[in-house]
XYZ file of C-alpha atoms in Angstrom:
297
model
C -3.147 4.407 4.999
C 0.207 3.228 3.608
C 0.141 2.942 -0.177
C 2.256 1.008 -2.660
C 5.609 2.775 -2.061
C 5.360 2.535 1.722
C 4.400 -1.161 1.636
C 7.058 -1.956 -0.963
C 9.687 -0.333 1.255
C 8.596 -2.658 4.061
C 8.684 -5.669 1.700
C 12.258 -4.892 0.744
C 13.190 -4.635 4.391
C 11.590 -7.998 5.137
C 13.427 -9.549 2.204
C 16.713 -8.258 3.610
C 16.228 -8.939 7.307
C 13.684 -11.772 7.628
C 13.600 -13.947 4.490
C 15.437 -17.242 4.901
C 15.293 -17.230 8.702
C 13.644 -19.882 10.871
C 11.095 -18.875 13.497
C 12.009 -19.884 17.051
C 8.960 -18.502 18.824
C 5.832 -16.444 18.245
C 4.115 -14.312 20.864
C 0.692 -12.791 20.258
C 0.139 -9.798 22.523
C -3.271 -8.688 21.241
C -6.001 -10.923 19.732
C -7.013 -8.310 17.145
C -3.602 -8.618 15.546
C -4.526 -12.093 14.304
C -8.298 -11.746 13.988
C -8.048 -12.780 10.319
C -6.489 -16.088 11.428
C -9.798 -17.681 12.260
C -8.295 -20.775 13.928
C -7.012 -18.662 16.802
C -3.720 -17.822 18.487
C -2.542 -21.365 19.226
C -2.976 -22.372 15.600
C -1.156 -19.228 14.439
C 1.803 -19.933 16.715
C 2.005 -23.615 15.758
C 1.857 -22.871 12.038
C 5.004 -20.726 12.233
C 7.171 -22.050 15.062
C 10.129 -24.048 13.746
C 9.400 -23.089 10.142
C 11.263 -20.835 7.728
C 9.941 -17.647 6.136
C 11.383 -18.049 2.662
C 10.820 -14.732 0.865
C 8.819 -11.491 0.969
C 6.131 -10.723 -1.618
C 3.580 -7.970 -2.135
C 0.288 -7.581 -3.976
C -1.190 -4.096 -3.731
C -0.981 -3.152 -0.053
C -0.691 -6.740 1.233
C 2.504 -8.590 2.140
C 3.112 -12.309 2.426
C 6.023 -14.587 3.305
C 5.747 -18.247 2.227
C 6.402 -20.765 4.993
C 8.690 -23.806 4.570
C 9.337 -26.886 6.677
C 12.729 -27.191 8.449
C 14.054 -29.213 5.519
C 13.019 -26.565 3.029
C 9.887 -28.227 1.668
C 7.088 -25.671 1.121
C 4.083 -25.974 3.400
C 1.737 -24.381 0.856
C 0.967 -21.639 3.366
C 2.187 -18.102 4.001
C 2.274 -15.457 6.692
C 0.055 -12.663 5.312
C 0.197 -9.104 6.654
C -1.803 -5.944 6.086
C -0.615 -2.769 7.792
C -4.001 -1.053 7.950
C -3.839 2.569 9.072
C -0.958 2.392 11.529
C 0.636 -1.066 11.370
C 4.406 -1.436 11.424
C 6.637 -4.451 10.856
C 9.845 -3.612 12.681
C 13.141 -5.477 12.900
C 14.588 -4.896 16.354
C 17.405 -6.144 18.557
C 16.054 -8.527 21.211
C 17.320 -6.109 23.858
C 15.288 -3.181 22.491
C 12.418 -2.080 24.756
C 8.933 -3.223 23.773
C 6.913 -0.685 21.827
C 3.781 0.652 23.516
C 1.542 -0.882 20.865
C 3.414 -4.152 20.314
C 0.891 -6.726 19.046
C 3.048 -9.718 18.016
C 6.683 -10.795 18.246
C 8.676 -13.294 16.195
C 12.077 -14.526 17.356
C 14.435 -16.576 15.201
C 16.723 -19.527 15.740
C 19.814 -17.495 14.828
C 19.124 -15.322 17.902
C 19.480 -12.209 15.775
C 17.064 -9.338 15.327
C 13.431 -10.157 15.976
C 10.385 -9.137 13.953
C 7.696 -7.115 15.733
C 4.219 -6.177 14.593
C 3.262 -2.840 16.117
C -0.149 -1.299 15.509
C -1.564 1.649 17.407
C -5.072 1.544 15.918
C -5.219 -2.255 15.444
C -6.737 -1.986 11.950
C -3.901 -4.070 10.488
C -3.473 -7.778 10.983
C -1.590 -11.038 10.462
C -2.755 -14.486 9.403
C -1.360 -17.753 8.105
C -3.175 -18.587 4.887
C -3.113 -21.174 2.136
C -1.269 -20.224 -1.027
C -2.702 -20.554 -4.505
C -1.715 -23.178 -7.061
C 2.032 -23.362 -7.464
C 2.629 -21.548 -4.158
C 1.713 -18.236 -5.749
C -0.709 -15.591 -4.432
C -2.947 -16.317 -1.434
C -6.480 -16.730 -2.846
C -7.820 -13.899 -0.652
C -5.519 -11.510 -2.520
C -6.067 -12.847 -6.026
C -8.700 -10.209 -6.860
C -6.184 -7.397 -6.332
C -4.749 -6.194 -9.611
C -0.996 -6.130 -10.107
C 0.505 -2.687 -9.799
C 1.877 -0.524 -12.623
C 5.497 -1.036 -11.535
C 5.192 -4.786 -12.089
C 6.812 -6.080 -15.272
C 3.668 -8.117 -15.955
C 1.400 -5.063 -15.935
C -0.641 -5.053 -19.164
C -0.900 -1.461 -20.385
C -3.388 -2.190 -23.166
C -5.667 -4.200 -20.877
C -5.569 -1.465 -18.247
C -6.362 1.234 -20.796
C -9.324 -0.687 -22.172
C -10.656 -1.583 -18.713
C -10.310 1.988 -17.475
C -12.294 3.429 -20.375
C -15.039 0.802 -19.874
C -15.561 1.671 -16.212
C -17.942 4.608 -16.751
C -16.947 6.220 -13.479
C -14.798 9.112 -12.317
C -11.107 8.692 -13.017
C -9.983 9.075 -9.401
C -12.469 6.450 -8.268
C -11.035 4.150 -10.914
C -7.467 4.717 -9.709
C -8.505 3.718 -6.192
C -10.196 0.528 -7.424
C -7.781 -2.223 -6.377
C -9.334 -4.672 -8.836
C -8.257 -2.401 -11.691
C -4.836 -1.204 -10.573
C -3.108 -2.265 -7.383
C -1.501 -0.185 -4.672
C -2.645 3.341 -5.589
C -4.236 5.327 -2.774
C -5.437 8.862 -2.204
C -2.036 10.565 -2.076
C -0.577 9.135 -5.248
C -3.859 9.320 -7.156
C -3.913 13.096 -6.587
C -0.267 13.440 -7.567
C -0.669 11.351 -10.727
C -3.786 13.256 -11.791
C -1.923 16.545 -11.382
C 0.906 15.278 -13.559
C -1.590 14.179 -16.205
C -3.523 17.494 -15.957
C -6.764 15.644 -15.211
C -9.418 16.464 -12.635
C -10.415 13.464 -10.538
C -14.068 13.774 -11.596
C -13.254 13.348 -15.292
C -15.384 10.468 -16.685
C -13.209 7.497 -17.604
C -15.207 6.686 -20.746
C -14.418 10.151 -22.097
C -10.653 9.835 -21.728
C -8.610 9.717 -24.914
C -5.867 7.160 -25.425
C -3.310 9.945 -25.016
C -4.844 11.005 -21.692
C -4.795 7.430 -20.406
C -1.149 7.140 -21.458
C -0.314 10.401 -19.655
C -2.173 9.222 -16.560
C -0.368 5.885 -16.449
C 2.954 7.637 -16.954
C 2.082 9.944 -14.056
C 1.151 7.007 -11.821
C 4.358 5.152 -12.600
C 6.560 8.204 -12.207
C 5.128 9.306 -8.880
C 5.196 5.776 -7.439
C 8.765 5.271 -8.577
C 9.924 8.604 -7.188
C 8.139 8.008 -3.888
C 9.695 4.562 -3.610
C 13.153 6.067 -4.163
C 12.486 8.435 -1.237
C 11.290 5.668 1.079
C 7.627 6.585 0.695
C 5.581 9.402 2.222
C 5.578 9.845 6.001
C 3.325 12.449 7.579
C 3.897 11.156 11.099
C 5.844 8.517 13.019
C 3.405 5.737 12.072
C 4.666 5.308 8.497
C 8.158 3.835 8.745
C 10.300 1.088 7.234
C 11.393 -2.057 9.126
C 14.185 -0.077 10.782
C 11.809 2.645 11.979
C 12.975 5.212 9.406
C 10.513 7.638 7.805
C 10.215 8.315 4.081
C 10.828 11.751 2.605
C 8.547 12.040 -0.421
C 6.235 14.412 1.464
C 8.804 17.090 0.671
C 8.132 16.651 -3.044
C 4.331 16.532 -3.143
C 2.922 18.879 -5.769
C -0.723 19.041 -4.665
C -1.627 16.565 -1.930
C -1.880 18.425 1.382
C -0.794 21.674 -0.289
C -3.999 23.692 0.197
C -3.583 27.341 -0.880
C 0.064 26.863 -1.782
C 1.055 27.741 -5.364
C 0.827 25.065 -8.021
C 4.421 24.143 -8.962
C 3.456 24.405 -12.633
C 1.340 27.581 -12.929
C 1.359 29.243 -9.518
C -2.409 29.038 -8.893
C -3.340 28.221 -5.264
C -4.093 24.529 -4.782
C -7.715 23.714 -3.914
C -9.177 21.006 -1.706
C -12.446 19.214 -2.468
C -14.400 16.594 -0.557
C -14.090 13.091 -1.969
C -15.423 9.831 -0.476
C -15.057 11.107 3.123
C -11.529 12.209 2.296
C -9.925 15.168 0.557
C -8.799 15.629 -3.017
C -6.220 18.232 -3.949
C -5.793 19.713 -7.414
C -4.916 22.837 -9.364
C -7.967 24.799 -10.614
C -6.099 25.898 -13.766
C -4.087 22.805 -14.682
C -6.940 20.450 -13.726
C -10.248 22.114 -14.591
C -13.404 20.357 -13.457
C -15.221 18.532 -16.259
C -18.029 20.628 -17.711
C -20.544 17.789 -17.668
C -22.420 17.637 -14.375
C -23.624 14.075 -14.980
C -20.434 12.400 -13.804
C -22.187 11.211 -10.695
C -24.447 9.116 -12.878
C -21.415 7.126 -13.922
C -20.416 6.159 -10.407
C -20.745 2.450 -9.661
């Protein structure tokens, strides 16, 4: 699933190519694409046609574009998107052939490039939703914590909340109510940088370890963002269909049996929540206590 860097790359593309443009028409090609818009396809189309998408925002792995009336007055609603496992928001010339898994199309009054929602597995989705007070975050997304690259991120509050969780540190990193946007790939990379095994109990972490972990999270997210994110296949692309290149710089994720870049020990893979965790046996020793499972929520 796309994580913070991949979704932020898409947000930046939407800000460049879509924000400020007025929707001329909306076509819904598959009902699952708007299943979260409970009023149905006609309502979805009517809510956007003739209105302007004013900006592109992100919270965790969600995107939203506030909607304005033709005169510029805010409607108090926004187009909300989640990419799911394989969703893509692509900016294409109107003459470009339709993608095989095209689910929705937005054309604009300037007759320029159109916005297409493409989703092979149909786990992603679009909806028009009410915004919060002051046209801020859609209420459905308010529970998602801000991410560590946000200027408003509270380091002290995060540190205190993390150490209160009484769970495994990797589970905590994947908890979107604690820290937004971090998924399996970047959790493994950040833990390697901080020399922590993912099963380390959060309530046993020192302040220095939490600081190292947060530094690792920020560094790996920032570096991945600079490389356009991590693309393992053609599904993870920006709005222009370009893949990211951070997969070339991964230290542990997906590097089974390859040498650790720090000590040379072969990277190991362990089962974790129906997924895989990758770590270095020397740099990231398993915690000695076997009671970590008792701390899981």
